[in-house]
Amino acid sequence: MTRAAEIRYAGPSPLGESGYRTGLEWNTNSRSRARASEIIAEHRGGQTEVVRDAHLRFDWAAHAVRSPDLLRVVQDTIGGSVAVENTFLMIKWPGRDFPVPWHQDGTNPRMQLDPERSVAAWLAVTDATTVNGCLQVIPGSHAAGYLDYDREESGARRGKALGVQGMFNSPHERGVWLPLNAGQACLMDVRLIHRSDSNTTAGARVGLNVRYVAPGAIRSSGPHSPSLYPLTGSDW
Ligand SMILES: O=C(O)CCC(=O)C(=O)O
């Protein structure tokens, strides 16, 4: 089923013309690698691909979302009062078909995020490379605002991802890969169109997705209001 974006929110980004910033640091490389080994050992048996609300389940993720360097740039981008709206851990296991279609993080059937008051982060727990499933973004794609989307046709246990309508899940001529070392992170405008490929290497790829919001960022499309996890400020 196709869903139309309710408000388009076309226009400039608080992250500048490209709509993203990369090479930030959320942890040291060695600590992040050590953490990744633990996560992989814990989830290898069940081949878990997605763990929702990681910041509420794991101490390491609760610390990760408030890592000082990352949080400072988030505050520079959306203001001093910051809460986490959502996190999920994504593990791409070797040899599994797990591409994530072109999508925008700030719109779904439940809500829309005001791009002036929200920002998405992707934290590399292992290294993320072009062959193990790092992000690919389309610079400047935020400017057209939210686009209509479909749910992907997938029988995967992890559920069906949302994808921008009419965009095939393959590299784009204007796409830019964002490889990151373990411990690094990128920030994206919540309208920035991005995707990732399956992991074709022999090791697992682990990443933590975070959506940060400032007060008033969420426009709910129904009775369900997401619960917020305040980090800074007193306006919550
Ligand atoms: O972790 C990934 O490979 C992609 C995650 C992503 O883009 C997202 O879910 O917003």
XYZ file of C-alpha atoms and ligand atoms in Angstrom:
246
model
C 0.000 0.000 0.000
C 1.265 3.473 -0.836
C 1.173 6.162 1.797
C 1.313 9.826 0.959
C 3.351 12.091 3.161
C 0.927 14.314 5.114
C 3.180 17.340 5.313
C 6.071 17.577 2.869
C 8.421 19.736 4.910
C 10.398 20.660 1.778
C 13.301 23.039 2.352
C 16.799 23.470 3.724
C 18.427 21.274 6.336
C 19.927 22.191 9.711
C 22.822 19.974 8.522
C 23.580 22.140 5.488
C 23.356 21.510 1.766
C 24.326 17.833 1.836
C 21.872 16.992 4.642
C 24.377 14.847 6.544
C 27.566 14.935 8.607
C 29.902 12.009 8.941
C 33.090 10.955 10.761
C 31.799 11.859 14.259
C 32.977 9.790 17.202
C 30.669 7.980 19.653
C 33.253 5.630 21.174
C 36.881 4.663 20.806
C 37.633 2.191 18.050
C 38.902 -0.493 20.422
C 35.978 -0.253 22.865
C 33.494 -0.327 20.048
C 35.113 -3.451 18.567
C 35.055 -5.122 21.985
C 31.363 -4.259 22.349
C 30.657 -5.616 18.887
C 32.253 -8.956 19.775
C 29.929 -9.260 22.779
C 26.855 -8.350 20.741
C 27.757 -10.822 18.022
C 28.360 -13.608 20.563
C 25.018 -12.877 22.252
C 22.940 -12.845 19.078
C 24.736 -15.324 16.833
C 22.673 -18.306 17.972
C 19.323 -16.747 17.047
C 20.765 -14.776 14.099
C 18.825 -11.768 15.425
C 18.761 -9.004 12.818
C 16.877 -6.193 14.551
C 16.623 -5.370 18.269
C 14.168 -2.556 18.937
C 14.582 0.009 21.749
C 18.202 -0.973 22.280
C 18.726 2.071 24.564
C 16.114 0.675 26.990
C 17.532 -2.857 26.947
C 21.300 -2.469 27.011
C 23.404 -0.211 29.250
C 25.986 0.195 26.500
C 23.322 1.617 24.141
C 21.953 3.950 26.854
C 25.514 5.299 27.163
C 26.026 5.409 23.411
C 23.052 7.723 22.770
C 24.502 10.260 25.227
C 28.135 10.050 24.154
C 29.434 13.619 24.619
C 30.878 14.336 21.161
C 27.820 13.041 19.373
C 25.355 14.766 21.705
C 27.159 18.088 21.311
C 26.697 17.994 17.534
C 23.070 16.875 17.958
C 22.467 19.886 20.247
C 24.188 22.216 17.773
C 21.794 20.870 15.151
C 18.392 20.775 16.913
C 18.877 22.801 20.118
C 19.771 22.159 23.747
C 16.811 19.964 24.796
C 17.211 16.511 23.318
C 15.342 13.211 23.770
C 15.642 9.850 22.061
C 12.478 8.941 20.183
C 13.615 5.560 18.915
C 16.628 3.278 18.594
C 17.239 -0.067 17.007
C 20.238 -2.257 16.649
C 20.736 -3.791 13.231
C 22.954 -6.805 12.660
C 23.792 -7.894 9.130
C 24.998 -11.483 9.306
C 27.333 -12.896 6.663
C 25.574 -14.555 3.772
C 22.088 -13.267 4.638
C 19.998 -11.320 2.178
C 19.275 -8.115 4.092
C 19.225 -4.963 1.970
C 17.451 -1.923 3.456
C 15.516 -0.033 0.750
C 15.832 3.690 -0.007
C 13.888 5.440 2.737
C 13.544 8.547 4.900
C 13.743 8.113 8.679
C 11.333 10.892 9.665
C 8.089 9.612 8.170
C 6.082 6.454 8.818
C 2.412 5.540 9.290
C 2.654 6.449 12.984
C 4.175 9.925 12.783
C 6.183 12.559 11.002
C 9.192 14.350 12.431
C 9.773 18.065 11.957
C 13.199 18.160 10.279
C 14.174 21.384 12.080
C 13.665 19.657 15.422
C 14.901 16.122 14.836
C 17.926 14.310 13.480
C 18.855 10.693 12.760
C 22.152 9.098 13.771
C 23.818 5.880 12.673
C 26.527 4.531 14.977
C 29.014 1.982 13.634
C 29.667 -0.697 16.261
C 31.753 -2.812 13.869
C 33.457 -1.219 10.891
C 30.874 -0.477 8.178
C 32.197 -0.773 4.627
C 30.828 -0.800 1.096
C 30.956 -4.602 1.114
C 29.444 -5.322 4.522
C 26.462 -2.975 4.296
C 27.403 0.620 5.162
C 24.882 3.365 4.432
C 24.533 4.976 1.031
C 22.921 8.463 1.028
C 21.703 10.822 -1.679
C 23.178 14.227 -0.788
C 20.666 17.058 -0.885
C 17.686 14.686 -1.194
C 16.136 16.161 1.952
C 15.295 19.380 0.104
C 12.287 17.927 -1.747
C 10.769 16.969 1.606
C 8.959 13.764 2.489
C 8.054 11.485 -0.419
C 5.344 8.837 -0.693
C 6.384 5.373 0.394
C 5.434 1.700 0.129
C 6.054 -1.265 2.362
C 8.619 -3.639 0.795
C 7.562 -7.083 -0.401
C 9.496 -9.216 2.005
C 8.775 -12.399 3.859
C 11.616 -11.778 6.295
C 10.971 -12.408 9.982
C 12.318 -8.949 10.810
C 9.264 -7.350 9.132
C 8.754 -5.274 6.020
C 10.715 -2.040 5.729
C 9.276 1.163 4.274
C 10.773 2.337 0.992
C 10.433 5.492 -1.099
C 7.840 4.782 -3.779
C 9.290 4.007 -7.209
C 12.941 3.770 -6.108
C 14.552 0.413 -6.811
C 16.788 -0.952 -4.147
C 20.081 -0.541 -5.960
C 22.925 1.984 -5.904
C 21.988 5.436 -7.223
C 24.084 7.514 -9.616
C 24.100 10.370 -7.107
C 24.512 8.032 -4.112
C 27.459 8.491 -1.760
C 28.702 5.622 0.419
C 29.360 6.437 4.073
C 31.919 3.886 5.301
C 32.683 4.274 9.018
C 35.167 2.739 11.400
C 33.880 1.078 14.562
C 33.275 3.912 17.056
C 32.366 6.491 14.387
C 28.906 7.864 13.595
C 27.063 9.974 11.050
C 24.108 12.314 11.446
C 21.414 12.620 8.802
C 18.556 14.989 8.154
C 15.428 12.916 8.856
C 14.331 13.477 5.220
C 17.640 12.356 3.688
C 17.085 9.372 1.369
C 19.382 6.481 2.280
C 19.734 2.696 2.072
C 22.167 -0.117 2.778
C 23.159 -3.340 1.006
C 23.438 -6.892 2.251
C 26.661 -7.948 3.919
C 28.852 -9.927 1.516
C 31.798 -10.445 3.909
C 32.563 -13.237 6.359
C 32.003 -11.132 9.515
C 28.870 -9.553 11.002
C 28.146 -5.817 10.589
C 26.547 -4.117 13.593
C 25.027 -0.618 13.676
C 22.846 1.355 16.078
C 20.161 3.631 14.611
C 19.015 6.548 16.768
C 16.363 9.215 16.227
C 16.870 12.321 18.354
C 14.105 14.900 18.837
C 13.677 18.353 20.377
C 10.384 19.368 22.043
C 7.529 19.638 19.550
C 9.258 17.563 16.850
C 6.683 14.791 16.598
C 3.481 15.024 14.631
C 1.552 11.859 15.475
C -0.879 10.443 12.949
C -3.102 8.640 15.415
C -3.710 7.941 19.062
C -0.317 6.300 19.570
C 2.338 8.686 20.931
C 5.874 7.431 20.984
C 7.470 7.452 24.418
C 10.435 9.728 24.747
C 13.688 9.168 26.585
C 14.916 12.633 27.627
C 18.666 13.241 27.652
C 19.095 16.979 28.194
C 16.964 20.036 28.963
C 13.880 20.378 31.129
C 11.071 20.960 28.621
C 9.860 17.339 28.542
O 21.560 -0.320 9.505
C 21.313 -0.259 8.297
O 21.874 -0.947 7.471
C 20.341 0.713 7.724
C 19.514 1.293 8.731
C 18.727 2.440 8.245
O 18.990 3.084 7.317
C 17.554 2.768 8.935
O 16.952 1.841 9.407
O 17.174 3.938 8.961
